[in-house]
XYZ file of N, CA and C in Angstrom:
675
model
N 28.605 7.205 -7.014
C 27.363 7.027 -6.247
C 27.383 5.668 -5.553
N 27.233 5.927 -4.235
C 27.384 4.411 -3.904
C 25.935 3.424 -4.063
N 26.346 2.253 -3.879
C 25.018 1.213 -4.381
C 24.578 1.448 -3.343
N 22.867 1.171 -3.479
C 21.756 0.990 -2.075
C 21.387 0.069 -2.422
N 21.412 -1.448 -1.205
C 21.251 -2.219 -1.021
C 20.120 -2.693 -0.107
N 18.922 -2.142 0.034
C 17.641 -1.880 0.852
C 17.573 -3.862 1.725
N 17.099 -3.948 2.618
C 16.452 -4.908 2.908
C 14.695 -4.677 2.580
N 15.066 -5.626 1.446
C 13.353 -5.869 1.174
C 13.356 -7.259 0.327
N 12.103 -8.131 0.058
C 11.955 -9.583 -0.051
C 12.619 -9.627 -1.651
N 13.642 -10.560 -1.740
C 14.249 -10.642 -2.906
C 13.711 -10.754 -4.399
N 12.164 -10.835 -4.511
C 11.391 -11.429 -5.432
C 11.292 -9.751 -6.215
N 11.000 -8.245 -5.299
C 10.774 -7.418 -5.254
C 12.395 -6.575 -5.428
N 13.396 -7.447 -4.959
C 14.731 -6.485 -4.781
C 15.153 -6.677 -6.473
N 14.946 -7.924 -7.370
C 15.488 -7.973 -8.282
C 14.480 -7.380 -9.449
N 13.135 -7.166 -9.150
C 12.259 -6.258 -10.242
C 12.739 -4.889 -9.890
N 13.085 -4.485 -8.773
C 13.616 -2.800 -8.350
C 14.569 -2.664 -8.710
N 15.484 -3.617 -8.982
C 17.050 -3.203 -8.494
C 17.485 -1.897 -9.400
N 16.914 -1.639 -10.475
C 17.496 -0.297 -11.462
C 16.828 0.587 -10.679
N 15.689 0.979 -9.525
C 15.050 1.829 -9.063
C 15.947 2.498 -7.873
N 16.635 1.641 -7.260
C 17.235 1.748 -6.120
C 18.565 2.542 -6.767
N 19.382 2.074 -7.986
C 20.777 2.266 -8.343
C 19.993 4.062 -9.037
N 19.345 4.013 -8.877
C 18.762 5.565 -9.794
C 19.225 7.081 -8.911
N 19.380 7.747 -9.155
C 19.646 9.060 -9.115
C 18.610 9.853 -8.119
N 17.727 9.594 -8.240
C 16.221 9.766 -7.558
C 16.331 9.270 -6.082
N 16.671 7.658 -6.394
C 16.885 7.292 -5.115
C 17.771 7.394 -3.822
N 18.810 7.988 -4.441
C 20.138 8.233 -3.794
C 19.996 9.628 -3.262
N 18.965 10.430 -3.971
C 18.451 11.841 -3.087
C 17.652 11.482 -1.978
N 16.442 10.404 -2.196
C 15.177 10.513 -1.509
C 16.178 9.698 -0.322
N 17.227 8.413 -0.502
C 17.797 7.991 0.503
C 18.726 9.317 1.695
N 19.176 10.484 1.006
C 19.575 11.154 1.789
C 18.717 12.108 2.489
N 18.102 12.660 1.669
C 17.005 13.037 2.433
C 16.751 12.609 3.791
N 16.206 11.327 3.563
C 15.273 10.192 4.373
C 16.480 10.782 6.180
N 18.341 10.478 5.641
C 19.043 10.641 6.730
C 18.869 11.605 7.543
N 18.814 12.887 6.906
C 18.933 14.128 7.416
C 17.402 14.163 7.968
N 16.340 14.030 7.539
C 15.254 13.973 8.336
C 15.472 13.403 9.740
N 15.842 12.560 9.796
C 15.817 11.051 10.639
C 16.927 11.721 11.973
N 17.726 12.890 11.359
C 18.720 13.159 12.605
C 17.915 14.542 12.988
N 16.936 14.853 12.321
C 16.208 16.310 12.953
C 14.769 16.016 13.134
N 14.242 14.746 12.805
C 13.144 14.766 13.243
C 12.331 13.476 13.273
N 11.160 13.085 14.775
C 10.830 11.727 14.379
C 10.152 11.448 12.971
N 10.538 9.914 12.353
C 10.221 9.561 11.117
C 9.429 8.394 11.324
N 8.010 8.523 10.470
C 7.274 7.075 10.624
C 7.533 6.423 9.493
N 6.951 5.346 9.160
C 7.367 4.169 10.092
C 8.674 4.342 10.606
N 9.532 3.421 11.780
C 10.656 2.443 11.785
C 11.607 2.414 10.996
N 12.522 2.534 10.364
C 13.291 2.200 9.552
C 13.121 0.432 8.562
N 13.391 0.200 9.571
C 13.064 -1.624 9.746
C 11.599 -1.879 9.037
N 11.113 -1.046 9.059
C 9.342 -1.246 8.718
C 8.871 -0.492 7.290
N 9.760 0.445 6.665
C 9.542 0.758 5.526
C 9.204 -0.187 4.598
N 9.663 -1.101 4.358
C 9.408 -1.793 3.366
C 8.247 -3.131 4.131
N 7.773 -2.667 4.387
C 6.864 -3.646 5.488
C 5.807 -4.434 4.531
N 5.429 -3.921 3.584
C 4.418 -4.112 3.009
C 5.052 -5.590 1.575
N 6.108 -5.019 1.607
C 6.719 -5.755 0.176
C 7.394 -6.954 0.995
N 7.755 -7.181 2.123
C 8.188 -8.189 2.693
C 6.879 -8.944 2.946
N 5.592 -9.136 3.592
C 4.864 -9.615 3.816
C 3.893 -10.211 2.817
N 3.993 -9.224 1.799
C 3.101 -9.800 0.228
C 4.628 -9.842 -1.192
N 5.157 -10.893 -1.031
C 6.290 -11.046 -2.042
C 5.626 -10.806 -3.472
N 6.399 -10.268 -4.596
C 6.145 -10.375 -5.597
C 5.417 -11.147 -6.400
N 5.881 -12.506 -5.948
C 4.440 -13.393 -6.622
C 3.715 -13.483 -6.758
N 3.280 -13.493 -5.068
C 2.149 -13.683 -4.134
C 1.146 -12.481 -4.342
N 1.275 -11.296 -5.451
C 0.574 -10.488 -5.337
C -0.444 -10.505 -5.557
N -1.955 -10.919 -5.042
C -3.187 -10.960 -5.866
C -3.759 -9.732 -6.099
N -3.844 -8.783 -5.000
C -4.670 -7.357 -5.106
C -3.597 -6.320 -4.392
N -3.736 -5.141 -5.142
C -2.998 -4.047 -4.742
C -4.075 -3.000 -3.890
N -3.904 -2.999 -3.021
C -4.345 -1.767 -2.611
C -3.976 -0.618 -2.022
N -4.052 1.243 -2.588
C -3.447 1.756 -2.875
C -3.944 3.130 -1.705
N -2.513 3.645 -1.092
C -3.118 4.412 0.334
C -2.340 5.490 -0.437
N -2.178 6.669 0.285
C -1.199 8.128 0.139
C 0.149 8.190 1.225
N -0.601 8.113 2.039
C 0.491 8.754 3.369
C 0.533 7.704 4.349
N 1.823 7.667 5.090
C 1.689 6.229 6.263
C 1.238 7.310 7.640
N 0.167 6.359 8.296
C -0.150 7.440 9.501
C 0.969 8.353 10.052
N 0.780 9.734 10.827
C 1.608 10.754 11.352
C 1.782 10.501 12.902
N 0.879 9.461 13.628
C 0.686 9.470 14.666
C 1.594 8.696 15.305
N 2.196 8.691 16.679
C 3.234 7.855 16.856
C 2.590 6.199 17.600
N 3.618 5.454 17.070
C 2.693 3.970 16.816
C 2.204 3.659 15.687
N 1.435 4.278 14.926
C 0.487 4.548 14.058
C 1.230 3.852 13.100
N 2.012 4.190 12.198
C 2.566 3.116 10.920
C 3.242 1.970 11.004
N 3.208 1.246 10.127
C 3.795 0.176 10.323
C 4.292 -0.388 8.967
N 4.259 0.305 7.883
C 4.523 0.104 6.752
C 3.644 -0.739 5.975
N 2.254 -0.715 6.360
C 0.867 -1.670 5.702
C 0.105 -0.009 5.404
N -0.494 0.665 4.424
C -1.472 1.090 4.483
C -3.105 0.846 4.644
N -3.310 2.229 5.405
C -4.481 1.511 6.108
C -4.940 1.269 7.335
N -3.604 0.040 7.445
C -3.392 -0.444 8.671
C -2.460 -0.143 9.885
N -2.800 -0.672 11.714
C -2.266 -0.071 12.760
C -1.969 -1.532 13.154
N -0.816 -1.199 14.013
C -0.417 -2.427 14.529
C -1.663 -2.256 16.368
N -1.604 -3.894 16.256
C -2.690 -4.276 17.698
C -2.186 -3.466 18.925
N -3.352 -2.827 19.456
C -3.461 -2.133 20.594
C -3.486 -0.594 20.319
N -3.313 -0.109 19.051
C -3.030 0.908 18.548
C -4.895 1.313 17.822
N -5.749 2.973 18.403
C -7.026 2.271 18.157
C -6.852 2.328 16.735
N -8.394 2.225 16.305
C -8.378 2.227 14.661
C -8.919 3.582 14.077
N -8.285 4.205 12.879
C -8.741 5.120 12.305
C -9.847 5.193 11.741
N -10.498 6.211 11.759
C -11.603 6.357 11.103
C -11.683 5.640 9.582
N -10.789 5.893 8.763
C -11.171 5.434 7.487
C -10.961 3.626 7.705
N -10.439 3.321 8.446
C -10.208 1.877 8.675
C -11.396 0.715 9.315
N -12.069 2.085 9.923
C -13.323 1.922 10.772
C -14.057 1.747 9.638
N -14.313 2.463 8.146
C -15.159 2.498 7.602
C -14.891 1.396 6.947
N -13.515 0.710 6.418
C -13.372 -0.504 5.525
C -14.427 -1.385 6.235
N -13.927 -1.497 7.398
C -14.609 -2.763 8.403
C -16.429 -2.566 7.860
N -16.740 -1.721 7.993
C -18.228 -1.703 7.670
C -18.530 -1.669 6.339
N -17.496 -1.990 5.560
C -17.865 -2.181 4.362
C -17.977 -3.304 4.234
N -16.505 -4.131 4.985
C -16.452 -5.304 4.550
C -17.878 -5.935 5.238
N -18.373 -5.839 6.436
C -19.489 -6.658 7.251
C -20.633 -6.384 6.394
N -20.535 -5.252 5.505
C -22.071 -5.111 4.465
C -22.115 -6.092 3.507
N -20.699 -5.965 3.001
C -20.223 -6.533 1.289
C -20.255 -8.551 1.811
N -20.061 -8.677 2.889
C -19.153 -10.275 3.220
C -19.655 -10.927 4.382
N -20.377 -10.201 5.284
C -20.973 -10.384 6.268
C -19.904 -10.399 7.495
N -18.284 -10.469 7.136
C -17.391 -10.449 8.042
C -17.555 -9.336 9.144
N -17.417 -10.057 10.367
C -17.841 -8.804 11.775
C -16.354 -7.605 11.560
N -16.604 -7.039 12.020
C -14.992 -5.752 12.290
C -13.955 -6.483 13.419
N -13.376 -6.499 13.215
C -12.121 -7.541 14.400
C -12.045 -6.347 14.888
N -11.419 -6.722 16.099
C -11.039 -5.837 17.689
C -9.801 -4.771 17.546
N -9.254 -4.980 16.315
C -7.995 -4.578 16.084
C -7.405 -4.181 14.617
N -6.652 -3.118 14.501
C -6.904 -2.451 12.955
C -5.704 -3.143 12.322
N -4.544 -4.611 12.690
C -3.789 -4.822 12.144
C -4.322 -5.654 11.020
N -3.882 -4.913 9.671
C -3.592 -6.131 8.568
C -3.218 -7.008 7.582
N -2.028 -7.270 8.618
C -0.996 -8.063 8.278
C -1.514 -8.970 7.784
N -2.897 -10.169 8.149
C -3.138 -11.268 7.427
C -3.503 -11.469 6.145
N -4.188 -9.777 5.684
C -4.548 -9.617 4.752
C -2.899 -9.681 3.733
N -1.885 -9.063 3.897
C -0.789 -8.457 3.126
C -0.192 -10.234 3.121
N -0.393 -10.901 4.194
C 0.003 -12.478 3.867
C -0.774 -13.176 3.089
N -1.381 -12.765 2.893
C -2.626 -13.578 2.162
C -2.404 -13.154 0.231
N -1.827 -11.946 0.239
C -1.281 -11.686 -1.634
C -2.027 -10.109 -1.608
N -2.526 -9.366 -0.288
C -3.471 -8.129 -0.389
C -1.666 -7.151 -0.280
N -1.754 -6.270 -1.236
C -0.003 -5.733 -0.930
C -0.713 -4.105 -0.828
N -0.337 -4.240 0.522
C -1.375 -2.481 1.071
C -0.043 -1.561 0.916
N 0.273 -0.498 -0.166
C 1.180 0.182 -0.717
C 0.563 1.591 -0.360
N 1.663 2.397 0.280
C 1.196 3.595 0.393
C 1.920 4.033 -0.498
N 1.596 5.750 -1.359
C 2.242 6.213 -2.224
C 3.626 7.001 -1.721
N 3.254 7.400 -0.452
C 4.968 7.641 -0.313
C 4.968 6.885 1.067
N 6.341 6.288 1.417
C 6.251 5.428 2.352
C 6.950 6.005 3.931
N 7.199 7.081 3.740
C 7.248 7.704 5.065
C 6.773 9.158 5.444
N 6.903 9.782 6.204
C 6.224 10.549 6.598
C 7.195 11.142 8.601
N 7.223 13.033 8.273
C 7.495 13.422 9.374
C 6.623 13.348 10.457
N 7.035 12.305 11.757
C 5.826 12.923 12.931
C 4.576 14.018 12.911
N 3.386 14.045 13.005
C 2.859 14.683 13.051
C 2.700 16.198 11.854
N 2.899 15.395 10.860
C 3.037 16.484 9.443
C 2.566 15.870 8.752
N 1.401 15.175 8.032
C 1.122 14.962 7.383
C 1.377 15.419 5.802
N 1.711 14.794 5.012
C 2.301 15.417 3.594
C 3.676 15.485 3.225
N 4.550 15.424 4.666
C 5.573 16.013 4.649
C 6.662 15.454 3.890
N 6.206 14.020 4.030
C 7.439 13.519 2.730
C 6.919 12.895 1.504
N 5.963 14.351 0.723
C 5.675 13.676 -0.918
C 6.784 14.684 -1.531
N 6.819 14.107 -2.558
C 7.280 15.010 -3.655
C 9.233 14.931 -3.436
N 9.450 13.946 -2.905
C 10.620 13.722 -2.217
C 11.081 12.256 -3.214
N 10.546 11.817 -3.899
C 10.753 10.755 -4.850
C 10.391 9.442 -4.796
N 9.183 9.098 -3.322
C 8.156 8.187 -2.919
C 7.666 8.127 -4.026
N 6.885 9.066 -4.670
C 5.615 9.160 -5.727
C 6.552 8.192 -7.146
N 7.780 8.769 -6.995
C 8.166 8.018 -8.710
C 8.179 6.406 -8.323
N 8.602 6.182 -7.322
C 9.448 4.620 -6.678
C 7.931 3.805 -7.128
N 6.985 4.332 -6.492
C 5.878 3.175 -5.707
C 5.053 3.049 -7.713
N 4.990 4.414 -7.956
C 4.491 4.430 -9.591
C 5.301 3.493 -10.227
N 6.618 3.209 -10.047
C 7.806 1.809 -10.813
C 6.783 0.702 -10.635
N 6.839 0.522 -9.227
C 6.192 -0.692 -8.884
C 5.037 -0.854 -9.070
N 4.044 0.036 -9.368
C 2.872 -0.353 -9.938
C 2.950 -0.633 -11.091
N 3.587 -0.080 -12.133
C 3.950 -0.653 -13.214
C 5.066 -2.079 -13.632
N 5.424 -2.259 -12.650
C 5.968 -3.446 -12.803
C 5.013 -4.256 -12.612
N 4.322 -4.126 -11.506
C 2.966 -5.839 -11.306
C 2.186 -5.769 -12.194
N 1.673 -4.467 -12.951
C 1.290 -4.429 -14.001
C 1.652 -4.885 -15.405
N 2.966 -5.397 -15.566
C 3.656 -5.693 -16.809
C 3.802 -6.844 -16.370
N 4.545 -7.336 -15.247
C 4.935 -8.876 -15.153
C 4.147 -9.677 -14.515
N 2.983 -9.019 -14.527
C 1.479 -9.616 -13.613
C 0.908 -9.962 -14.406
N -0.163 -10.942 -14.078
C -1.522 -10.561 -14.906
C -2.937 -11.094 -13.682
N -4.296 -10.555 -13.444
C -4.804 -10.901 -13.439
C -4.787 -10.384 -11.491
N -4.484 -9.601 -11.308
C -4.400 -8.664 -10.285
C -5.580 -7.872 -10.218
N -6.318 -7.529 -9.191
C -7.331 -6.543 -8.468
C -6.484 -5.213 -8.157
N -6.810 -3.986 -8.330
C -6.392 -2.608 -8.035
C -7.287 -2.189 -7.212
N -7.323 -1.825 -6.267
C -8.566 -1.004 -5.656
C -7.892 0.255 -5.290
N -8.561 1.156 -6.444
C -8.197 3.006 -6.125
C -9.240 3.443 -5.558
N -8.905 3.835 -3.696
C -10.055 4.182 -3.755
C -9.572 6.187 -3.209
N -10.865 6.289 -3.576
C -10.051 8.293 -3.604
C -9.409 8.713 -4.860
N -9.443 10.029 -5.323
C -8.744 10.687 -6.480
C -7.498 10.361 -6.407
N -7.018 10.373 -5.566
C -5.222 10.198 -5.430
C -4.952 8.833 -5.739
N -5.702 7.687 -5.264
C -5.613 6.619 -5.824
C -5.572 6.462 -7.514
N -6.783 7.003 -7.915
C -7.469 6.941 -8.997
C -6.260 7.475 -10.148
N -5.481 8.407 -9.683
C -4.333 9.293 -10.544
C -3.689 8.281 -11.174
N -3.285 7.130 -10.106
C -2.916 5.742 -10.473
C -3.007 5.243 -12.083
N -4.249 5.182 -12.374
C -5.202 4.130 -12.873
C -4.015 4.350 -14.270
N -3.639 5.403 -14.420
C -3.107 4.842 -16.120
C -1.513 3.993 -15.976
N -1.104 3.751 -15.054
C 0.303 2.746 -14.971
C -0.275 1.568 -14.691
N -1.797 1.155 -14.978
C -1.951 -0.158 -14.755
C -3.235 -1.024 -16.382
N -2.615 -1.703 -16.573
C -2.777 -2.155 -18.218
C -4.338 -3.137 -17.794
N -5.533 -2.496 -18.192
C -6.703 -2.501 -17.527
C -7.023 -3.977 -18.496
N -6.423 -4.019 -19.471
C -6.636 -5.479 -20.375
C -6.994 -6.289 -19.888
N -5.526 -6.914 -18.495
C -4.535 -7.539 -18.376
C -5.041 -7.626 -16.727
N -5.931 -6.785 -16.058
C -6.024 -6.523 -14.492
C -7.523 -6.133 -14.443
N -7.915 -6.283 -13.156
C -8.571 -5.700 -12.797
C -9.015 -4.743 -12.420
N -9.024 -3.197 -12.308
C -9.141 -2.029 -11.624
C -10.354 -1.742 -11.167
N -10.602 -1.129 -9.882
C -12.067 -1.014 -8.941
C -11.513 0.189 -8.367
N -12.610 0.869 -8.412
C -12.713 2.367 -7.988
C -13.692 2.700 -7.287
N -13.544 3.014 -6.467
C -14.298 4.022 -5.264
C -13.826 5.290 -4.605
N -15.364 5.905 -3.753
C -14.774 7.000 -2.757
C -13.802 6.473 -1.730
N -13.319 7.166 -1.639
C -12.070 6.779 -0.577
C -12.978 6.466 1.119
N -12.361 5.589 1.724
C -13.082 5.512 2.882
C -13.696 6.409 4.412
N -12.450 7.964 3.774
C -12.614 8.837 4.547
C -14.360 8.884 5.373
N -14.505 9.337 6.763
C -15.635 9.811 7.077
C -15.918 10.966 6.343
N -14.944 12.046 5.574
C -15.640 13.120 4.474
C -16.067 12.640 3.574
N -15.922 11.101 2.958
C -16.353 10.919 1.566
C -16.446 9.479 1.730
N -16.878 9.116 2.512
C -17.160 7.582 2.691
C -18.606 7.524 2.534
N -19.620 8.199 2.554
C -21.051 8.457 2.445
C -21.193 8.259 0.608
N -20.463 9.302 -0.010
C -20.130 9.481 -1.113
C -19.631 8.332 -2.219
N -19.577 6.864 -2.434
C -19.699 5.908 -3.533
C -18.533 5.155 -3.065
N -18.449 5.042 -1.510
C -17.097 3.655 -0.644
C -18.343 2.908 -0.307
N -19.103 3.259 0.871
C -20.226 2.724 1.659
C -21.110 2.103 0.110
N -20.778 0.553 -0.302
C -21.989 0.422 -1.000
C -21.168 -0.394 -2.517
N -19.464 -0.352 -2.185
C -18.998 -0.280 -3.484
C -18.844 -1.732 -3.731
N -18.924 -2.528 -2.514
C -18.579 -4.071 -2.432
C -17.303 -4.397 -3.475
N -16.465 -3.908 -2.977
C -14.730 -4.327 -3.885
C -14.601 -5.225 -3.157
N -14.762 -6.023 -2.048
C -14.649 -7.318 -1.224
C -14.920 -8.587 -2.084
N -16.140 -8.502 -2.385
C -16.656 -9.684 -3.013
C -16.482 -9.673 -4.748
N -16.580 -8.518 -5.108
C -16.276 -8.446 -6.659
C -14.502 -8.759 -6.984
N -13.681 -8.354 -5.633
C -12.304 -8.454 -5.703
C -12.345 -10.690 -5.900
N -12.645 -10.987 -5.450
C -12.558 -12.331 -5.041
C -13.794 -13.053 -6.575
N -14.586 -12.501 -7.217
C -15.387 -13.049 -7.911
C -14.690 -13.464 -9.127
N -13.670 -11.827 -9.414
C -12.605 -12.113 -10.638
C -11.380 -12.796 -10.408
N -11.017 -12.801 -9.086
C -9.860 -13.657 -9.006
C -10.311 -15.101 -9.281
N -11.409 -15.904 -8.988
C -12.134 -16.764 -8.954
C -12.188 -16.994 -10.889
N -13.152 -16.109 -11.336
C -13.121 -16.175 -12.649
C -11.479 -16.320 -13.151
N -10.491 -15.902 -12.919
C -9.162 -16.009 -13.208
C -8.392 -17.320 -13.465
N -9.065 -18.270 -12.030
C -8.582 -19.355 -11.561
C -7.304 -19.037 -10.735
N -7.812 -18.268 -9.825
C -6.679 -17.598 -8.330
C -7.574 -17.893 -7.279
N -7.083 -18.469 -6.243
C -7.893 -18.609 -4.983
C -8.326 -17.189 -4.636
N -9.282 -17.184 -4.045
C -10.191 -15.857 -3.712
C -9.477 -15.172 -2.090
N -9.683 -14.454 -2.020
C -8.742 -13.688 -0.368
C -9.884 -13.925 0.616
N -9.452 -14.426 1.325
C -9.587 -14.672 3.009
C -9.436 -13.265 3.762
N -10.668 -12.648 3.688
C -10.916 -11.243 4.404
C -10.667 -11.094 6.034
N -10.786 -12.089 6.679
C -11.122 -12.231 8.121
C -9.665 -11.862 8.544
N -10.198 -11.303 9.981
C -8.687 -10.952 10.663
C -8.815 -11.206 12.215
């Protein structure tokens, strides 16, 4: 089996490295090829690991936890959630923003990128990290779901004192690979316009995220973008 040697931030390559040399991975990596020669693949290549380069292992203060990287072209960028500038903003992204301006008083920026957030220690992880053009779903169950579950359990073991925000059932499935002792976990409706009415609108994970990091003795996150 040959070694996979991923470009991703070294802090993250040496907690993975048994994830990558795995059996699992060496399928989901071929896979990934044969997709890639029959059909467009989001993100980028270059951009898969987008999220773990921008919030290093250390630096992790809050996890926050998506499903699928957008289907739309432009649309991913390897941040869940988030669109790179000029690209408009999704509905559920639309709804963070009005959470955050309820919860923080922060206005909605012009633009759905958020990268400052993922620099700042926010590590926006989708559960599987790519996805066929315009198919939504199309690449779970392909060995995304085991990889990103490693890594939640790793910040969970060699962490302490981390924010989770599950928001949605699929998030929530999460909740037992993370050692609730030891972390924080926050749960809500997912931001969808189907279920954003439903216990997102109102949940203030903004300010409660930053109250316990505070209680922790962790600088609090810089929401603004």
């Amino acid at each position: 089996m040959q070694a996979i040697n991923p470009v991703i931030e070294e802090g993250w390559k040496q907690i993975l490295w048994d994830e990558f040399q795995s059996p699992y991975f060496s399928k989901l990596k071929e896979f990934l090829v044969n997709e890639r020669e029959h059909h467009p693949v989001y993100p980028p290549g270059r951009l898969i690991f987008n999220a773990f380069q921008h919030t290093p292992f250390e630096k992790v203060k809050v996890v926050l936890l998506g499903q699928d990287p957008y289907h739309g072209k432009g649309q991913a960028h390897g941040l869940c959630f988030s669109v790179p500038i000029g690209i408009p903003k999704p509905p559920s992204l639309v709804n963070i923003f009005k959470e955050l301006e309820n919860d923080l008083g922060i206005p909605p920026p012009s633009h759905g990128n958020l990268e400052k957030w993922a620099d700042r220690g926010v590590f926006l992880l989708n559960a599987t990290l790519t996805v066929r053009a315009n198919q939504p779903g199309s690449h779970q169950n392909k060995g995304w779901e085991i990889f990103t579950s490693r890594v939640i359990e790793r910040i969970s073991e060699y962490k302490k004192g981390v924010v989770f925000l599950l928001w949605g059932r699929f998030a929530q499935a999460k909740e037992s690979l993370v050692n609730s002792s030891n972390h924080m976990i926050l749960k809500a409706a997912h931001p969808s316009p189907l279920s954003a009415q439903h216990g997102f609108f109102g949940c203030r994970h903004f300010s409660r995220t930053n109250a316990y990091l505070e209680q922790q003795g962790i600088p609090a996150i810089d929401w603004t973008l």
